[in-house]
PDB file of N, CA and C in Angstrom:
ATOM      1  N   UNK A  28      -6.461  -8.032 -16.201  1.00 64.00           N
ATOM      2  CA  UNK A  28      -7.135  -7.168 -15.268  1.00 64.00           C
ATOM      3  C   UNK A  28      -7.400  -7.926 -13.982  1.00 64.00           C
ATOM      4  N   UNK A  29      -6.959  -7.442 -12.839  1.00 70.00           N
ATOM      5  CA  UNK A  29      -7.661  -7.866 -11.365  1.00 70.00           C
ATOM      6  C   UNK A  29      -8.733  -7.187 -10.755  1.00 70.00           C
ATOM      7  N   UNK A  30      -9.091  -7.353  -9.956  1.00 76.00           N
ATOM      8  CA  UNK A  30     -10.051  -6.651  -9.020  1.00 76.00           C
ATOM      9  C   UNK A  30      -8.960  -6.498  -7.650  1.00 76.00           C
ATOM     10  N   UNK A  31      -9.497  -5.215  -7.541  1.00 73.00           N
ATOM     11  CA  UNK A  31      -8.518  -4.497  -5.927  1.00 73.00           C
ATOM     12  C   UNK A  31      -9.859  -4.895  -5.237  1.00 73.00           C
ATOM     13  N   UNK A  32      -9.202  -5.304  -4.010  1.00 73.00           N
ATOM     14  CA  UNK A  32     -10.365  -5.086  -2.895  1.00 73.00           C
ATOM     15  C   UNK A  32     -10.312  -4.017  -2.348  1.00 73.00           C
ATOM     16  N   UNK A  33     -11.467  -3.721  -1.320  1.00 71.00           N
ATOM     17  CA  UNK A  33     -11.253  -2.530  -0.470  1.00 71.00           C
ATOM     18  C   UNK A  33     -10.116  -2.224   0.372  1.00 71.00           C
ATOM     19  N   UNK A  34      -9.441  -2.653   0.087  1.00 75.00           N
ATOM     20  CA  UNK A  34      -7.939  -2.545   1.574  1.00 75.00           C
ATOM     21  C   UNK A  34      -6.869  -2.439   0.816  1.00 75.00           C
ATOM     22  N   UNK A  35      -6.835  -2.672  -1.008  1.00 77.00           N
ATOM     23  CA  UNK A  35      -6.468  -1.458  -1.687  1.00 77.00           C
ATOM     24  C   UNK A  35      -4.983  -2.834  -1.585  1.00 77.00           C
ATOM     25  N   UNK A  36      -3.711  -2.424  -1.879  1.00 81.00           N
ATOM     26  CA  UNK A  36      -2.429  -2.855  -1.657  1.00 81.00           C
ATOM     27  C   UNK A  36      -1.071  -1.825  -1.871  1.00 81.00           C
ATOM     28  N   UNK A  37       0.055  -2.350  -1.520  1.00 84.00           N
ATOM     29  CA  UNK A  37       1.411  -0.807  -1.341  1.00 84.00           C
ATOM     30  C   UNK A  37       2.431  -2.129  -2.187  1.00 84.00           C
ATOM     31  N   UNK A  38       2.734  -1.674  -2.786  1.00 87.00           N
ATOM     32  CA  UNK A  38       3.559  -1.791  -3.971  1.00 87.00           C
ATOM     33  C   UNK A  38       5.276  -1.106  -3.434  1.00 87.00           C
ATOM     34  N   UNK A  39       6.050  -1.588  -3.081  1.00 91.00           N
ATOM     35  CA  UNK A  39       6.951  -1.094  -3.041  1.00 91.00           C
ATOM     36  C   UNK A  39       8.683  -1.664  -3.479  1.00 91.00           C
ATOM     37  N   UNK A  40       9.408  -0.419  -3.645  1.00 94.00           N
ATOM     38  CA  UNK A  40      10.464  -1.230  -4.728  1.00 94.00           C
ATOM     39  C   UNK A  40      11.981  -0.620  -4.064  1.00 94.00           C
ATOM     40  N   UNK A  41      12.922  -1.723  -4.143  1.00 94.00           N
ATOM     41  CA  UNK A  41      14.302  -1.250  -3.930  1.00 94.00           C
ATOM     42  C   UNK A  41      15.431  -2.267  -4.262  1.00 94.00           C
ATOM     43  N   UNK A  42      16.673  -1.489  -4.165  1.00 94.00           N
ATOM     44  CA  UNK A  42      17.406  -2.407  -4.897  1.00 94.00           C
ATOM     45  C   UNK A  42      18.084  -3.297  -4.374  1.00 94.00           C
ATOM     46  N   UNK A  43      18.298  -4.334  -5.569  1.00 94.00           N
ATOM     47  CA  UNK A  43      18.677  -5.590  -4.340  1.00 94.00           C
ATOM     48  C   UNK A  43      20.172  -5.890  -4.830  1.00 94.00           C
ATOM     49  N   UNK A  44      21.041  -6.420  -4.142  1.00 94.00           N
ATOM     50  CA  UNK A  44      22.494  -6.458  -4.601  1.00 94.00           C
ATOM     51  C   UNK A  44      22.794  -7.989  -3.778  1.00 94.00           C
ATOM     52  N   UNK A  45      23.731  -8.478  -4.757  1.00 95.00           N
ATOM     53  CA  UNK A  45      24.496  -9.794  -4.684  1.00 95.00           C
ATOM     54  C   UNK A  45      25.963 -10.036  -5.223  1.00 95.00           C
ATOM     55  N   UNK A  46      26.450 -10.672  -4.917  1.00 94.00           N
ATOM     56  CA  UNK A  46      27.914 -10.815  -5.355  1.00 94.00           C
ATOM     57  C   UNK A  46      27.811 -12.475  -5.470  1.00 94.00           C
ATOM     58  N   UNK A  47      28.981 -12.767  -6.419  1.00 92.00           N
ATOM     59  CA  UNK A  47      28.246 -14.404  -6.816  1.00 92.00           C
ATOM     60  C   UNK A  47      29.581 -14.988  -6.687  1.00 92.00           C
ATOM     61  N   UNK A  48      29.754 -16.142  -6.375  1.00 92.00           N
ATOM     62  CA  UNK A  48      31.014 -16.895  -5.725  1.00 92.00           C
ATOM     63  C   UNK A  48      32.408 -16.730  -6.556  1.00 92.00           C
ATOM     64  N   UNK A  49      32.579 -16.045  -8.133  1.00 92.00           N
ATOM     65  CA  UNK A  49      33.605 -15.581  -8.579  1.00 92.00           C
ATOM     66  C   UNK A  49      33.859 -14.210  -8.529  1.00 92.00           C
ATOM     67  N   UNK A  50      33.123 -13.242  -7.413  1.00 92.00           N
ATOM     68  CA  UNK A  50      33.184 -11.929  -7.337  1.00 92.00           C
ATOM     69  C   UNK A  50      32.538 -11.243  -8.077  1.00 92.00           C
ATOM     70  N   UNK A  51      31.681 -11.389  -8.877  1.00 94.00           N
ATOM     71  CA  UNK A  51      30.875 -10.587  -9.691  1.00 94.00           C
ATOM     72  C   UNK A  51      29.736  -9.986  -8.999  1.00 94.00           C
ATOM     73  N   UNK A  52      29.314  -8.664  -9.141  1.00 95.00           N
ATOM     74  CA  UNK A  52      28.538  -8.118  -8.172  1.00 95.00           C
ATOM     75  C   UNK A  52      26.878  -7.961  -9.368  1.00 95.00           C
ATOM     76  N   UNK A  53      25.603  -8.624  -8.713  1.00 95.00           N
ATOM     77  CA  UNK A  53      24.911  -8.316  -9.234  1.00 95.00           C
ATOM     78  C   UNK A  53      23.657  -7.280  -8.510  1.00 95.00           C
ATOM     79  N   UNK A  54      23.142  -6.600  -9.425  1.00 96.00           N
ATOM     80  CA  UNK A  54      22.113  -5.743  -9.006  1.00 96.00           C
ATOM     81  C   UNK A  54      20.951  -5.733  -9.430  1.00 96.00           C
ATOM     82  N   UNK A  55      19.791  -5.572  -8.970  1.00 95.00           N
ATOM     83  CA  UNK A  55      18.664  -5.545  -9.625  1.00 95.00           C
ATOM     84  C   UNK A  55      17.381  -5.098  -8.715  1.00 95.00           C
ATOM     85  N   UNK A  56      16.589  -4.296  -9.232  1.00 95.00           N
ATOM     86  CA  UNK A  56      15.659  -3.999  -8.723  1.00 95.00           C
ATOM     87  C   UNK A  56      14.410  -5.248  -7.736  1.00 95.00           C
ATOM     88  N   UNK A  57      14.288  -4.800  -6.621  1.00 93.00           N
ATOM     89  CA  UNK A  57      13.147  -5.923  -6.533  1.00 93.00           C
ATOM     90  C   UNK A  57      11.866  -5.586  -6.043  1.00 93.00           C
ATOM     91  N   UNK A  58      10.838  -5.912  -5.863  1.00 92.00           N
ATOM     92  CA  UNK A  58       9.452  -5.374  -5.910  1.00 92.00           C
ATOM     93  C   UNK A  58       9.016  -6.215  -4.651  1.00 92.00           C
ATOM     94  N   UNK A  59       8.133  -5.478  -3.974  1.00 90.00           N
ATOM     95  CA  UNK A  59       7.375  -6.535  -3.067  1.00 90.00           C
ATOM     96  C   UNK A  59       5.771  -5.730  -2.813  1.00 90.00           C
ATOM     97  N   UNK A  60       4.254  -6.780  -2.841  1.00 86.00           N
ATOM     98  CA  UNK A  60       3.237  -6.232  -3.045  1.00 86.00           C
ATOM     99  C   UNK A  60       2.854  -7.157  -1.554  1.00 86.00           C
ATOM    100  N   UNK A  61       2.088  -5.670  -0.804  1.00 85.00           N
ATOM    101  CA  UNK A  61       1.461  -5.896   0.384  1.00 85.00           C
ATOM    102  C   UNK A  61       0.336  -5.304   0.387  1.00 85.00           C
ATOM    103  N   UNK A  62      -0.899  -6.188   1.613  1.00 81.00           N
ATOM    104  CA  UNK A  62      -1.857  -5.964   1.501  1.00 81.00           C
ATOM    105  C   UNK A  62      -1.578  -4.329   2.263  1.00 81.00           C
ATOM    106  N   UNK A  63      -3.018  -3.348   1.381  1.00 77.00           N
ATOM    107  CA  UNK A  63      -3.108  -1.850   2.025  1.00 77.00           C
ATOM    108  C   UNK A  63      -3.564  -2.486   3.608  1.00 77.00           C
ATOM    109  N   UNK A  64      -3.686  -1.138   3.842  1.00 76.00           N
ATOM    110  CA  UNK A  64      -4.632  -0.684   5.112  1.00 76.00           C
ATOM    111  C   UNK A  64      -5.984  -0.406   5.205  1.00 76.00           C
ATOM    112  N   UNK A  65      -6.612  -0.750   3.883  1.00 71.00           N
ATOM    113  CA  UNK A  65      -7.974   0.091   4.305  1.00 71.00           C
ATOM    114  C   UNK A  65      -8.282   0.984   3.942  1.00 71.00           C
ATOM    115  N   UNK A  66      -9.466   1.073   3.942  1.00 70.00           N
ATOM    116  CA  UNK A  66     -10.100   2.898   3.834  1.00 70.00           C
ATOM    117  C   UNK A  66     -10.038   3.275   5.316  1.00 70.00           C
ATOM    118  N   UNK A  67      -9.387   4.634   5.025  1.00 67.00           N
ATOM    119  CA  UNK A  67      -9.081   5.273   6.111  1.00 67.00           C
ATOM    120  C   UNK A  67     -10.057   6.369   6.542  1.00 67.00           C
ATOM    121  N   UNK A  68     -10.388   6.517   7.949  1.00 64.00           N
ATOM    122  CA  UNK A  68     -11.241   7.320   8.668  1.00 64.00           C
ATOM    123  C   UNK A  68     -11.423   8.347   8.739  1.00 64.00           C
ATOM    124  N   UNK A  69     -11.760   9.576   7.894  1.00 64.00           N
ATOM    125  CA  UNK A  69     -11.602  10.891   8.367  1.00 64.00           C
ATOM    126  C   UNK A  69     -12.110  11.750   9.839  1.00 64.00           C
ATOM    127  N   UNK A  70     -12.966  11.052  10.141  1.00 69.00           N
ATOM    128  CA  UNK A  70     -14.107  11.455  11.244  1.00 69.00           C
ATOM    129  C   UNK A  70     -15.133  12.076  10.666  1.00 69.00           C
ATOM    130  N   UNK A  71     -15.137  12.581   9.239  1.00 71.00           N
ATOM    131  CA  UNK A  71     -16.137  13.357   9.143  1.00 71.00           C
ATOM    132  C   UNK A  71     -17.689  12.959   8.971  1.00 71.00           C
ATOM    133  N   UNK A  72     -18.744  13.637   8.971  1.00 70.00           N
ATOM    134  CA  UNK A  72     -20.323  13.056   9.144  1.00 70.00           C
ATOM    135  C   UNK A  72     -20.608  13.274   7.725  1.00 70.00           C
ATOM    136  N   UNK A  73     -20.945  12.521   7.465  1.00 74.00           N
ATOM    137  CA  UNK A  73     -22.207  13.331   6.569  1.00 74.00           C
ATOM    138  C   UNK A  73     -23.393  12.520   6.814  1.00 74.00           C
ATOM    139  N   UNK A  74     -24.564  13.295   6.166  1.00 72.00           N
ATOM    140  CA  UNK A  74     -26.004  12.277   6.050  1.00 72.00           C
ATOM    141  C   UNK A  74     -26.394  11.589   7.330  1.00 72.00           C
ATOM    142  N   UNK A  75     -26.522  12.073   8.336  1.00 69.00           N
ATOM    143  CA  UNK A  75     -26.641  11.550   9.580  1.00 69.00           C
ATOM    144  C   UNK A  75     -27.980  12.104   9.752  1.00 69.00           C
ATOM    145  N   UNK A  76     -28.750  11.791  10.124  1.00 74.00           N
ATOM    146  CA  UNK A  76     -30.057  12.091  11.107  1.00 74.00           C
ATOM    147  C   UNK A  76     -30.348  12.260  12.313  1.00 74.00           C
ATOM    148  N   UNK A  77     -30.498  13.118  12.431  1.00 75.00           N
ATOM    149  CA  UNK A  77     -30.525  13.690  14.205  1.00 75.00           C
ATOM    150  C   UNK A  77     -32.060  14.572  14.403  1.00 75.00           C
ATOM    151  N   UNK A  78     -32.254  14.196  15.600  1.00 78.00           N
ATOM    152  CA  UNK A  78     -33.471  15.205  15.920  1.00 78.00           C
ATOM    153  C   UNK A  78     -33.208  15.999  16.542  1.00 78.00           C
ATOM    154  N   UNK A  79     -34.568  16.808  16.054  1.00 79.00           N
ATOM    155  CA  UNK A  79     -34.570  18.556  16.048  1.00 79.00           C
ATOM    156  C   UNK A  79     -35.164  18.873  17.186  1.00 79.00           C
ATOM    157  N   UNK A  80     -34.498  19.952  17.802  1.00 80.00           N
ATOM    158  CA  UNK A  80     -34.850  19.967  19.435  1.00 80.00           C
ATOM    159  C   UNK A  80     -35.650  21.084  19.271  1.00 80.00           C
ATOM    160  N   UNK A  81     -36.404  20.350  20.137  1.00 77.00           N
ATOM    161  CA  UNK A  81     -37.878  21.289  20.183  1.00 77.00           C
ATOM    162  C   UNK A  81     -37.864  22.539  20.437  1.00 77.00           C
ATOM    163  N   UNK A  82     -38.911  23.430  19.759  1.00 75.00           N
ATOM    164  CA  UNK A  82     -38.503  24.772  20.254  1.00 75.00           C
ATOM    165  C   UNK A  82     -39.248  25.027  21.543  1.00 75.00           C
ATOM    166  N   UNK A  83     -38.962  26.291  22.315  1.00 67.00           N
ATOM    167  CA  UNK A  83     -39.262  26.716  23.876  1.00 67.00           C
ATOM    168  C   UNK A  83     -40.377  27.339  23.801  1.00 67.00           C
TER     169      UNK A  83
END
């Protein structure tokens, strides 16, 4: 088990190809793990405190 931090990570995968000095062609999947981006911003409010404008 690890711990994720907040910025999370992207996991991504594709295939990798080689040919080897007697012509044999090899293939194989390869993986690479990068740090995320973050928690991302919606703009939205919540729980904010604001004052109440006086009445007239």
């Amino acid at each position: 088990e690890e711990i994720v931090g907040r910025s999370g990570f992207v996991i991504s995968s594709n295939f990798q190809r080689a040919r080897w000095y007697d012509g044999k062609v090899y293939t194989w999947i390869g993986r690479t793990v990068r740090g995320g981006r973050g928690e991302g911003n919606s703009g939205l409010k919540f729980d904010i405190l604001a004052d109440k404008e006086p009445d007239s």
